[in-house]
Coordinates of C-alpha atoms in Angstrom, one line a residue:
X1 CA 111.1 64.5 124.4
X2 CA 110.1 67.4 122.2
X3 CA 107.3 67.0 120.1
X4 CA 107.9 69.6 117.2
X5 CA 111.2 68.7 116.1
X6 CA 110.1 65.1 115.8
X7 CA 107.0 66.2 113.9
X8 CA 109.1 68.4 111.5
X9 CA 111.3 65.5 110.8
X10 CA 108.4 63.2 110.2
X11 CA 106.2 65.7 108.0
X12 CA 109.2 66.5 105.9
X13 CA 109.7 62.9 105.2
X14 CA 106.0 62.7 104.2
X15 CA 106.5 65.8 101.9
X16 CA 108.9 64.0 100.1
X17 CA 107.1 61.0 99.4
X18 CA 103.8 62.9 98.6
X19 CA 105.8 65.5 96.3
X20 CA 104.8 63.8 93.0
X21 CA 101.0 63.1 93.5
X22 CA 100.8 66.8 94.5
X23 CA 102.0 68.2 91.5
X24 CA 99.2 66.5 89.8
X25 CA 96.1 67.4 91.9
X26 CA 93.8 70.3 91.7
X27 CA 92.6 72.8 94.0
X28 CA 90.0 72.0 96.7
X29 CA 87.1 74.6 96.9
X30 CA 86.6 74.7 100.5
X31 CA 83.6 76.8 100.3
X32 CA 82.4 79.1 103.4
X33 CA 85.2 78.0 105.7
X34 CA 87.2 81.0 104.1
X35 CA 84.9 83.6 105.5
X36 CA 85.9 82.3 109.3
X37 CA 88.2 84.5 111.2
X38 CA 89.7 82.3 112.4
X39 CA 87.1 80.0 114.2
X40 CA 86.3 76.8 112.3
X41 CA 88.2 75.0 109.5
X42 CA 91.8 74.0 109.8
X43 CA 92.1 73.1 106.0
X44 CA 95.4 75.2 105.0
X45 CA 93.7 76.1 101.6
X46 CA 91.9 78.6 103.9
X47 CA 95.1 80.4 103.5
X48 CA 95.5 80.0 99.6
X49 CA 95.9 77.6 96.9
X50 CA 98.6 75.4 97.2
X51 CA 101.7 75.3 94.9
X52 CA 101.2 72.4 93.0
X53 CA 102.6 73.4 89.3
X54 CA 105.6 71.1 90.0
X55 CA 108.4 74.1 90.7
X56 CA 108.8 75.6 94.1
X57 CA 109.4 79.1 92.1
X58 CA 106.8 78.8 89.6
X59 CA 105.3 82.0 88.6
X60 CA 102.2 82.8 85.9
X61 CA 99.7 85.0 84.7
X62 CA 96.5 84.7 86.5
X63 CA 93.3 86.6 86.6
X64 CA 91.0 88.0 89.4
X65 CA 87.4 89.1 89.4
X66 CA 86.3 92.0 91.3
X67 CA 83.0 93.7 91.8
X68 CA 83.2 97.5 91.6
X69 CA 82.4 99.6 95.1
X70 CA 81.9 103.2 95.5
X71 CA 85.6 103.6 96.3
X72 CA 86.9 101.2 93.9
X73 CA 85.4 101.9 90.7
X74 CA 88.0 102.7 88.3
X75 CA 90.8 101.4 86.3
X76 CA 93.2 103.2 88.4
X77 CA 91.7 102.6 91.8
X78 CA 91.0 98.7 91.3
X79 CA 94.4 98.5 89.8
X80 CA 96.3 100.5 92.8
X81 CA 94.2 98.1 95.4
X82 CA 95.1 94.9 93.9
X83 CA 98.6 95.9 92.5
X84 CA 97.7 95.2 89.0
X85 CA 99.2 96.7 85.9
X86 CA 96.7 99.3 85.1
X87 CA 97.5 99.3 81.1
X88 CA 97.0 95.2 81.4
X89 CA 93.5 95.9 83.3
X90 CA 92.3 98.5 81.0
X91 CA 93.2 95.9 77.7
X92 CA 91.7 93.0 79.4
X93 CA 88.5 95.1 79.8
X94 CA 88.7 96.7 76.6
X95 CA 88.6 100.1 77.9
X96 CA 90.8 103.3 78.5
X97 CA 93.0 103.6 81.7
X98 CA 90.9 106.5 82.8
X99 CA 87.7 104.6 82.7
X100 CA 85.1 104.6 85.8
X101 CA 82.8 101.6 86.0
X102 CA 79.2 101.6 87.3
X103 CA 79.0 100.1 90.7
X104 CA 79.2 96.2 90.8
X105 CA 80.6 95.8 87.6
X106 CA 82.3 92.6 87.3
X107 CA 86.1 93.5 86.5
X108 CA 88.6 90.9 85.3
X109 CA 91.9 91.7 86.7
X110 CA 95.3 90.4 85.7
X111 CA 97.8 89.7 88.4
X112 CA 101.4 87.8 88.5
X113 CA 100.7 84.8 90.6
X114 CA 103.9 83.4 92.2
X115 CA 104.4 80.6 95.0
X116 CA 105.2 81.9 98.3
X117 CA 106.3 79.0 100.6
X118 CA 103.4 76.5 100.3
X119 CA 100.6 78.5 98.7
X120 CA 100.1 80.9 95.6
X121 CA 99.4 84.2 95.9
X122 CA 99.7 87.9 94.4
X123 CA 100.7 90.2 96.9
X124 CA 99.2 93.8 97.3
X125 CA 99.4 96.1 100.3
X126 CA 96.8 98.2 102.0
X127 CA 97.0 100.7 104.8
X128 CA 94.9 99.9 107.8
X129 CA 91.9 102.2 108.5
X130 CA 90.5 102.8 111.9
X131 CA 87.6 101.0 111.5
X132 CA 88.8 98.1 109.8
X133 CA 89.4 94.6 111.2
X134 CA 91.2 91.5 109.6
X135 CA 87.6 90.2 108.8
X136 CA 86.3 93.3 107.0
X137 CA 89.5 93.6 105.0
X138 CA 89.3 90.2 103.9
X139 CA 85.6 90.0 103.2
X140 CA 84.7 93.5 102.4
X141 CA 87.3 95.5 101.2
X142 CA 88.8 92.6 99.0
X143 CA 85.5 90.9 98.7
X144 CA 86.9 87.2 99.5
X145 CA 89.8 87.6 97.3
X146 CA 91.9 87.0 100.6
X147 CA 91.0 85.4 103.6
X148 CA 91.3 86.7 107.5
X149 CA 93.5 83.6 108.0
X150 CA 96.1 84.5 105.2
X151 CA 96.0 88.1 106.4
X152 CA 96.9 87.1 109.9
X153 CA 99.4 84.5 109.0
X154 CA 101.0 86.9 106.5
X155 CA 101.4 89.9 108.6
X156 CA 103.7 89.8 111.7
X157 CA 101.9 90.5 115.0
X158 CA 98.4 90.9 113.6
X159 CA 96.7 91.9 116.8
X160 CA 98.7 95.2 116.9
X161 CA 96.8 97.0 114.0
X162 CA 97.0 100.5 113.9
X163 CA 95.9 103.7 111.5
X164 CA 98.2 103.8 108.6
X165 CA 100.0 100.0 109.0
X166 CA 101.0 98.9 106.0
X167 CA 99.5 95.0 105.6
X168 CA 100.7 92.5 103.0
X169 CA 97.5 91.3 101.4
X170 CA 98.1 87.9 99.7
X171 CA 95.5 87.7 97.0
X172 CA 94.0 84.0 96.0
X173 CA 95.5 83.0 92.9
X174 CA 96.8 79.7 91.2
X175 CA 98.7 78.3 88.3
X176 CA 98.0 75.5 86.3
X177 CA 99.1 72.0 87.2
X178 CA 100.9 69.9 84.7
X179 CA 97.6 67.9 83.9
X180 CA 95.9 71.1 83.1
X181 CA 98.6 72.4 80.9
X182 CA 98.5 69.3 78.7
X183 CA 94.9 69.7 78.5
X184 CA 95.9 73.1 77.0
X185 CA 94.6 75.3 80.0
X186 CA 96.9 78.2 80.1
X187 CA 95.6 80.4 82.9
X188 CA 93.3 80.3 86.0
X189 CA 90.8 82.6 87.0
X190 CA 89.9 83.3 90.9
X191 CA 86.3 84.0 90.2
X192 CA 84.3 85.7 93.0
X193 CA 81.1 83.7 93.3
X194 CA 77.8 85.9 93.5
X195 CA 74.2 84.8 94.6
X196 CA 72.7 82.2 92.0
X197 CA 75.8 81.4 90.4
X198 CA 76.4 77.6 89.8
X199 CA 79.7 75.7 88.2
X200 CA 77.5 75.2 85.0
X201 CA 76.8 78.8 84.8
X202 CA 80.1 80.3 85.6
X203 CA 81.7 77.9 83.0
X204 CA 79.2 78.9 80.5
X205 CA 79.9 82.6 81.2
X206 CA 83.7 81.9 80.3
X207 CA 83.0 79.3 77.6
X208 CA 85.0 76.6 79.2
X209 CA 84.1 73.0 80.0
X210 CA 82.0 72.5 83.1
X211 CA 83.9 69.3 84.0
X212 CA 87.5 71.1 83.8
X213 CA 86.1 73.5 86.3
X214 CA 84.6 71.0 88.5
X215 CA 88.0 69.1 88.3
X216 CA 90.0 72.6 88.9
X217 CA 88.3 72.7 92.1
X218 CA 88.0 69.1 93.3
X219 CA 84.4 68.9 93.0
X220 CA 82.4 66.4 91.2
X221 CA 78.8 66.3 89.7
X222 CA 77.3 65.2 93.2
X223 CA 79.2 67.5 95.1
X224 CA 79.0 70.7 93.1
X225 CA 77.3 73.4 95.8
X226 CA 79.3 76.9 95.7
X227 CA 78.5 79.7 97.7
X228 CA 78.5 83.4 97.6
X229 CA 81.6 85.3 98.8
X230 CA 84.0 82.6 97.6
X231 CA 86.3 81.9 95.0
X232 CA 86.1 79.4 92.5
X233 CA 89.0 78.5 90.1
X234 CA 88.2 78.7 86.4
X235 CA 90.3 77.1 83.9
X236 CA 91.1 79.1 80.6
X237 CA 92.7 78.1 77.6
X238 CA 92.7 82.0 76.4
X239 CA 92.9 85.0 78.0
X240 CA 89.5 86.4 79.4
X241 CA 87.6 89.2 78.0
X242 CA 85.3 92.0 78.8
X243 CA 82.4 90.4 77.0
X244 CA 82.4 87.8 79.6
X245 CA 81.6 90.1 82.4
X246 CA 78.3 91.3 80.7
X247 CA 75.5 90.4 82.9
X248 CA 73.3 88.1 81.0
X249 CA 69.7 86.9 82.2
X250 CA 70.0 86.3 86.1
X251 CA 69.6 82.3 87.0
X252 CA 67.0 81.1 89.5
X253 CA 67.7 81.0 93.2
X254 CA 68.6 77.2 92.6
X255 CA 71.9 76.1 91.3
X256 CA 71.4 74.3 88.3
X257 CA 73.3 70.9 87.9
X258 CA 76.1 70.6 85.8
X259 CA 76.0 68.5 82.6
X260 CA 76.7 65.1 82.5
X261 CA 80.7 64.3 82.0
X262 CA 81.8 62.3 78.8
X263 CA 85.1 61.5 80.6
X264 CA 83.4 60.8 84.2
X265 CA 84.9 57.5 84.7
X266 CA 88.6 58.8 83.9
X267 CA 88.0 61.6 86.2
X268 CA 86.7 59.4 89.0
X269 CA 89.7 57.0 88.8
X270 CA 92.0 60.1 89.2
X271 CA 89.6 61.7 91.7
X272 CA 89.8 58.2 93.6
X273 CA 93.3 58.1 93.9
X274 CA 93.8 61.5 95.0
X275 CA 91.5 61.0 97.9
X276 CA 92.9 57.8 99.1
X277 CA 96.5 59.5 98.7
X278 CA 95.2 62.6 100.4
X279 CA 93.2 60.5 103.2
X280 CA 96.5 58.6 104.2
X281 CA 98.4 61.8 104.5
X282 CA 95.8 63.6 106.3
X283 CA 95.6 60.4 108.8
X284 CA 99.2 60.3 109.4
X285 CA 99.4 64.2 109.6
X286 CA 96.4 64.2 112.1
X287 CA 98.1 61.3 114.6
X288 CA 101.1 63.3 114.6
X289 CA 99.4 66.3 115.6
X290 CA 97.3 64.7 118.1
X291 CA 100.5 63.6 119.8
X292 CA 101.7 66.8 120.0
X293 CA 98.4 68.3 121.5
X294 CA 98.5 65.6 124.1
X295 CA 101.8 66.2 124.9
X296 CA 101.5 69.9 125.6
X297 CA 98.0 69.4 126.8
X298 CA 99.1 69.6 130.7
X299 CA 101.3 72.7 129.9
X300 CA 98.6 74.8 128.9
X301 CA 96.7 77.3 130.8
X302 CA 93.5 78.7 130.4
X303 CA 94.0 82.6 130.5
X304 CA 90.4 83.8 130.0
X305 CA 89.7 83.6 133.7
X306 CA 93.0 85.2 134.9
X307 CA 92.1 88.3 133.1
X308 CA 88.8 89.3 134.9
X309 CA 88.2 92.8 135.8
X310 CA 85.9 92.3 139.1
X311 CA 82.8 95.0 138.8
X312 CA 80.0 95.5 141.5
X313 CA 76.9 93.4 140.3
X314 CA 74.4 95.9 141.8
X315 CA 75.5 99.4 140.7
X316 CA 73.1 102.1 141.0
X317 CA 70.6 100.2 142.5
X318 CA 70.9 102.3 145.6
X319 CA 69.6 105.4 143.8
X320 CA 66.2 103.7 143.4
X321 CA 65.9 103.2 147.1
X322 CA 67.0 106.6 147.8
X323 CA 64.4 108.1 145.6
X324 CA 61.6 106.3 147.5
X325 CA 62.9 107.5 150.9
X326 CA 63.2 111.3 150.2
X327 CA 62.0 113.9 147.5
X328 CA 65.3 115.4 147.3
X329 CA 67.2 113.3 145.5
X330 CA 64.4 112.4 143.0
X331 CA 63.9 116.2 142.3
X332 CA 67.8 116.3 141.8
X333 CA 67.5 113.3 139.3
X334 CA 64.7 114.6 137.5
X335 CA 65.9 118.0 137.3
X336 CA 69.1 116.5 135.8
X337 CA 67.4 114.4 133.2
X338 CA 65.1 117.4 132.4
X339 CA 68.2 118.7 130.3
X340 CA 67.7 115.9 127.6
X341 CA 63.9 114.6 128.0
X342 CA 60.7 116.1 128.4
X343 CA 59.3 115.8 132.0
X344 CA 55.5 115.0 131.7
X345 CA 53.0 115.5 134.4
X346 CA 51.2 112.5 135.5
X347 CA 48.0 114.1 134.3
X348 CA 49.5 114.4 130.6
X349 CA 49.9 110.6 130.9
X350 CA 46.6 110.2 131.9
X351 CA 45.2 112.1 129.2
X352 CA 47.4 110.6 126.6
X353 CA 46.2 106.8 127.5
X354 CA 42.4 107.5 128.3
X355 CA 43.6 107.5 132.1
X356 CA 45.7 104.1 131.5
X357 CA 42.5 102.4 130.4
X358 CA 43.0 98.9 129.3
X359 CA 41.9 99.6 125.8
X360 CA 45.1 101.6 125.4
X361 CA 47.4 98.8 126.7
X362 CA 49.7 97.1 124.2
X363 CA 51.1 94.1 126.4
X364 CA 52.2 94.1 129.8
X365 CA 52.7 97.2 131.3
X366 CA 53.1 99.1 128.1
X367 CA 50.5 101.6 126.8
X368 CA 49.6 103.1 123.6
X369 CA 49.2 107.1 123.8
X370 CA 48.9 110.2 122.0
X371 CA 51.3 113.0 122.7
X372 CA 51.0 116.4 120.7
X373 CA 49.2 114.2 117.9
X374 CA 51.9 111.5 117.7
X375 CA 51.5 108.0 118.7
X376 CA 53.8 107.1 121.6
X377 CA 54.3 104.0 123.8
X378 CA 54.3 104.6 127.5
X379 CA 55.9 102.0 129.7
X380 CA 54.9 102.0 133.4
X381 CA 57.7 100.6 135.5
X382 CA 58.7 101.1 139.4
X383 CA 62.3 100.6 140.9
X384 CA 65.5 102.0 139.2
X385 CA 65.3 103.4 135.9
X386 CA 68.3 105.5 136.3
X387 CA 70.7 103.2 134.3
X388 CA 68.4 102.8 131.4
X389 CA 67.6 106.7 131.2
X390 CA 71.2 107.5 131.5
X391 CA 72.0 105.2 128.5
X392 CA 69.3 106.2 126.3
X393 CA 70.4 109.9 127.1
X394 CA 73.7 108.9 125.3
X395 CA 72.1 107.0 122.4
X396 CA 70.9 108.8 119.2
X397 CA 70.5 106.2 116.7
X398 CA 67.6 104.8 114.3
X399 CA 67.9 101.2 115.3
X400 CA 67.7 101.9 119.2
X401 CA 64.1 102.8 120.4
X402 CA 64.1 106.7 121.2
X403 CA 63.2 107.7 124.6
X404 CA 61.2 111.3 124.4
X405 CA 60.0 111.9 127.9
X406 CA 59.3 110.8 131.4
X407 CA 57.1 110.8 134.3
X408 CA 56.9 110.2 137.8
X409 CA 53.9 109.5 140.4
X410 CA 53.5 107.9 143.7
X411 CA 56.6 105.5 143.1
X412 CA 56.2 104.5 139.6
X413 CA 58.1 105.7 136.4
X414 CA 56.3 106.4 133.2
X415 CA 58.9 106.4 130.2
X416 CA 57.6 107.7 126.8
X417 CA 58.9 106.1 123.9
X418 CA 58.6 106.5 120.1
X419 CA 56.0 104.3 118.9
X420 CA 56.8 101.1 116.8
X421 CA 53.9 100.3 114.5
X422 CA 54.2 96.9 113.8
X423 CA 55.2 95.7 117.4
X424 CA 57.8 93.2 118.8
X425 CA 59.5 90.9 116.2
X426 CA 58.4 87.9 118.4
X427 CA 54.8 88.5 116.9
X428 CA 55.9 88.3 113.5
X429 CA 58.1 85.3 113.6
X430 CA 56.4 82.9 115.9
X431 CA 52.6 83.6 115.6
X432 CA 51.8 83.3 112.0
X433 CA 52.5 86.6 110.5
X434 CA 54.5 86.6 107.4
X435 CA 57.9 88.4 106.4
X436 CA 59.7 87.9 103.4
X437 CA 63.4 86.6 103.1
X438 CA 64.2 90.3 102.4
X439 CA 62.7 91.6 105.3
X440 CA 64.0 89.0 107.5
X441 CA 67.7 90.0 106.5
X442 CA 66.9 93.7 106.7
X443 CA 65.8 93.4 110.3
X444 CA 68.7 91.3 111.0
X445 CA 70.8 94.2 109.5
X446 CA 69.2 96.7 111.5
X447 CA 69.8 94.8 115.0
X448 CA 73.0 94.2 114.1
X449 CA 74.0 98.1 113.1
X450 CA 71.8 99.0 116.5
X451 CA 74.4 96.4 118.6
X452 CA 77.6 97.7 116.6
X453 CA 76.5 101.4 117.5
X454 CA 76.1 100.5 121.4
X455 CA 79.6 98.6 121.3
X456 CA 81.5 100.7 119.4
X457 CA 80.2 104.5 119.2
X458 CA 78.6 105.0 122.6
X459 CA 81.0 106.5 125.4
X460 CA 81.6 104.3 127.2
X461 CA 80.6 101.3 125.3
X462 CA 77.4 99.5 126.4
X463 CA 76.2 95.7 125.9
X464 CA 72.4 95.2 126.2
X465 CA 72.4 92.0 127.9
X466 CA 69.0 91.1 127.1
X467 CA 68.7 90.9 123.4
X468 CA 65.8 88.6 122.2
X469 CA 63.1 88.7 119.7
X470 CA 60.7 90.5 122.1
X471 CA 63.0 93.3 122.6
X472 CA 63.2 94.1 118.9
X473 CA 60.2 96.5 117.7
X474 CA 59.4 97.0 114.2
X475 CA 57.9 100.5 112.8
X476 CA 55.7 100.8 109.9
X477 CA 58.4 100.2 107.4
X478 CA 59.6 96.9 109.1
X479 CA 62.5 98.5 110.2
X480 CA 64.1 97.2 113.7
X481 CA 64.7 99.2 116.6
X482 CA 66.5 97.6 119.9
X483 CA 64.1 98.3 123.1
X484 CA 64.4 97.6 126.6
X485 CA 67.9 98.8 127.7
X486 CA 66.9 97.8 131.5
X487 CA 69.6 95.5 131.8
X488 CA 72.1 97.0 129.6
X489 CA 75.7 98.0 131.4
X490 CA 78.8 99.8 130.3
X491 CA 82.0 97.8 129.5
X492 CA 84.3 100.7 129.9
X493 CA 88.1 99.8 129.6
X494 CA 87.4 96.2 128.5
X495 CA 89.4 94.8 125.4
X496 CA 86.8 92.3 123.8
X497 CA 89.4 90.0 122.7
X498 CA 91.5 89.9 126.0
X499 CA 89.3 90.7 129.1
X500 CA 85.9 90.2 130.5
X501 CA 84.0 91.8 133.5
X502 CA 82.8 89.5 136.0
X503 CA 79.5 89.6 138.0
X504 CA 77.6 87.2 140.4
X505 CA 74.1 88.6 139.1
X506 CA 73.2 86.3 136.4
X507 CA 70.0 88.0 134.6
X508 CA 68.6 87.6 131.0
X509 CA 66.6 85.2 129.0
X510 CA 67.6 81.5 129.1
X511 CA 68.5 80.3 125.7
X512 CA 70.0 83.7 124.7
X513 CA 72.6 83.6 127.3
X514 CA 76.1 82.8 126.4
X515 CA 77.9 79.8 128.0
X516 CA 80.7 82.0 129.5
X517 CA 77.9 84.2 130.9
X518 CA 75.7 81.4 132.4
X519 CA 78.7 79.2 133.6
X520 CA 81.3 82.0 135.1
X521 CA 79.3 85.1 135.0
X522 CA 81.7 86.6 132.2
X523 CA 80.5 89.7 130.8
X524 CA 81.9 91.5 127.2
X525 CA 80.3 92.3 124.0
X526 CA 80.3 89.0 122.9
X527 CA 77.5 88.2 125.1
X528 CA 75.1 90.1 122.7
X529 CA 76.9 88.4 119.7
X530 CA 75.9 85.2 120.9
X531 CA 72.4 86.4 121.4
X532 CA 72.3 88.0 118.1
X533 CA 73.2 84.6 116.7
X534 CA 70.4 83.0 118.2
X535 CA 68.0 85.8 117.0
X536 CA 69.0 85.3 113.6
X537 CA 68.3 81.6 114.3
X538 CA 64.8 82.0 115.2
X539 CA 64.3 84.8 112.5
X540 CA 65.0 82.2 109.7
X541 CA 63.5 79.4 111.5
X542 CA 60.4 81.0 112.7
X543 CA 60.7 78.9 115.9
X544 CA 62.0 79.8 119.5
X545 CA 65.3 78.5 120.5
X546 CA 63.7 76.3 123.0
X547 CA 61.8 74.5 120.4
X548 CA 64.8 73.8 118.1
X549 CA 66.5 72.3 120.8
X550 CA 63.8 70.3 121.7
X551 CA 62.9 69.1 118.6
X552 CA 66.7 67.9 117.8
X553 CA 67.0 66.2 121.3
X554 CA 70.2 68.2 121.5
X555 CA 71.3 70.7 124.3
X556 CA 74.1 72.2 122.1
X557 CA 72.9 74.8 119.6
X558 CA 76.3 74.5 117.8
X559 CA 75.2 70.6 117.2
X560 CA 72.0 71.4 115.8
X561 CA 73.4 73.7 113.3
X562 CA 76.3 71.7 112.3
X563 CA 73.8 68.8 111.5
X564 CA 72.0 71.4 109.2
X565 CA 75.0 72.7 107.4
X566 CA 76.3 69.1 107.1
X567 CA 73.4 67.2 105.9
X568 CA 72.1 70.1 104.0
X569 CA 68.7 70.0 105.8
X570 CA 68.2 73.5 105.4
X571 CA 65.2 73.6 103.5
X572 CA 63.4 71.6 106.3
X573 CA 65.0 73.6 108.9
X574 CA 63.8 77.3 106.9
X575 CA 60.5 78.8 108.2
X576 CA 58.1 76.8 106.0
X577 CA 56.1 80.0 105.7
X578 CA 58.8 81.2 103.3
X579 CA 57.8 78.3 101.0
X580 CA 61.1 78.2 99.5
X581 CA 60.9 81.6 98.3
X582 CA 64.4 82.5 99.1
X583 CA 68.1 82.3 97.9
X584 CA 69.5 79.0 98.9
X585 CA 73.0 79.9 98.7
X586 CA 72.4 83.3 101.0
X587 CA 70.5 81.2 103.5
X588 CA 73.5 79.0 103.7
X589 CA 75.9 81.8 104.2
X590 CA 73.6 83.3 106.7
X591 CA 73.4 80.1 108.9
X592 CA 77.4 80.2 108.7
X593 CA 77.2 83.7 110.3
X594 CA 75.0 82.1 113.0
X595 CA 77.3 79.3 113.5
X596 CA 80.1 81.9 114.0
X597 CA 78.1 83.8 116.6
X598 CA 77.3 81.0 118.8
X599 CA 80.6 79.5 119.3
X600 CA 81.5 78.3 123.0
X601 CA 84.6 80.4 123.0
X602 CA 83.7 83.9 122.9
X603 CA 87.0 85.2 121.2
X604 CA 86.4 82.9 118.4
X605 CA 82.9 84.8 117.9
X606 CA 83.1 87.8 115.3
X607 CA 82.5 91.3 116.4
X608 CA 79.4 93.3 115.5
X609 CA 81.7 95.4 113.6
X610 CA 82.6 92.5 111.7
X611 CA 79.0 91.1 111.2
X612 CA 77.4 94.3 109.9
X613 CA 79.3 94.8 106.7
X614 CA 78.8 90.9 106.1
X615 CA 75.3 91.3 106.6
X616 CA 75.2 94.6 104.6
X617 CA 76.4 92.5 101.4
X618 CA 74.0 89.7 102.0
X619 CA 71.0 92.4 101.9
X620 CA 72.4 93.9 98.8
X621 CA 72.2 90.4 97.3
X622 CA 69.0 89.5 98.5
X623 CA 67.7 92.8 96.9
X624 CA 69.1 92.1 93.5
X625 CA 67.7 88.1 94.0
X626 CA 64.0 89.7 95.0
X627 CA 64.4 91.8 91.7
X628 CA 65.1 89.1 89.3
X629 CA 62.6 87.2 90.9
X630 CA 60.0 89.8 90.7
X631 CA 61.1 90.7 86.7
X632 CA 60.8 86.8 85.9
X633 CA 57.5 86.2 88.0

């Protein structure tokens, strides 16, 4: 017996049965699930708005919003990117076709929206660039007007991306339903939600009924929360205009509630009908899918462990032992590193630290010193430091701590680093010191950029393997630097999506170590991604991960966060020292990033290359929020 032919017939029958109700239903707002790639959320709506206009070949005039970027900031470049008619775009914005807009200007873009199979979409094309990923194309280049899932579904063999490959990009648009048309609604506008936006604010901006907007997105008075970087459908009776893109006084960080509805009873009756019908349909489909899964479960194989590249666990450790046996190897090693780092005499180390006096001790075996008039941090250590020195020799990045010199004396190494005036991040988030929302996001972004540099721009790529708050140092401007690369290792020749290295030497810090590493010794860049998610969680909550798990009596971080997101416990979960001085929608968005980073399946976690631009957008929105608060305050 084959499951899928049965399912196809079964679902086709259901489709015929439910066709009429679907033509009346509105589009669901699925929020942050559109930012996943692809890890959570099985809703088909993630791929696009469902064709529900009553005709399989339905085409209509629709509108999108787009915020200008340095590259896409003119009528020509925006119309080219989104395959819009430049003349119509210029007419809509009441400008000439050669106009260049200021950065972050909200632009209304007219498009032809058509049914393509199950979904409405306005297709455009995009040439793949070297630094692109499906995630960055969807969420950064196109700002959320498409989704990673839609891109991967629309393009054959999405895993095979190369420079110049022409991708079809399905943009999120929709046409009015029969019910909406009867109400005089002629157009639907896909609005990109920004920080501080609410359904009522957006509705007022475009002069439409808040209730109509709620209904168009299958939202309600009690469920009207929307999030930045997602699309909201705005039902329009008339064509939109440039006047509706002019920024008004910034709203507060807490979304205001929509006004009461005069037709709540009527809408709720329809909503109740749609919910019941949709629920029955979903239940039946779910039953069929579960049947298929169980049928094929025994035939599936886990390929993760079959694609291991076994490596030695203790590479380079012999070098340290040999150094202790004789001066030949030591002299050769020091001579080699002298080409890149200054080699200090032990007397210089003593002078810099007042003879290694306890008054110069920062913490552990790290001393504060002065070299050539500059403050430095001097780390005293023994054993093999060759790997860390070799890695730092290849690194030149502002978000990775800089090694400036070394010294060796009687079996002890002294590593001289740049000085980070504000010390480890752990001292700030766990011990009562205050960091603002914007400072926390900047720190997270700095760490993400540093990790991306290690993963993508060092040769060979490296992973840190011990990322935690005490290994993040803050300079005088509270900019973050990744420190302590003693456990770092190369991952040369490993495709992070398909392969892992394997080790039997499990080292690191509990709570930060990814499940596949703890359980099977699997090593990839996704170890650092998992640890980064834990780090961000600690940055936002002000609590160590062990304390978070203990409070919730839950051994699974994903379970803890699901409860926070599902029950909207975010405010009580955030660091109380912030005193609610943060943009709620952006905080929720960052928690979604965290959830993605700590996925159990490493292949489902985003790469640091994907996280960096997303956090960069979050940082820009946070700065705008901070500015508006300062002005209004």
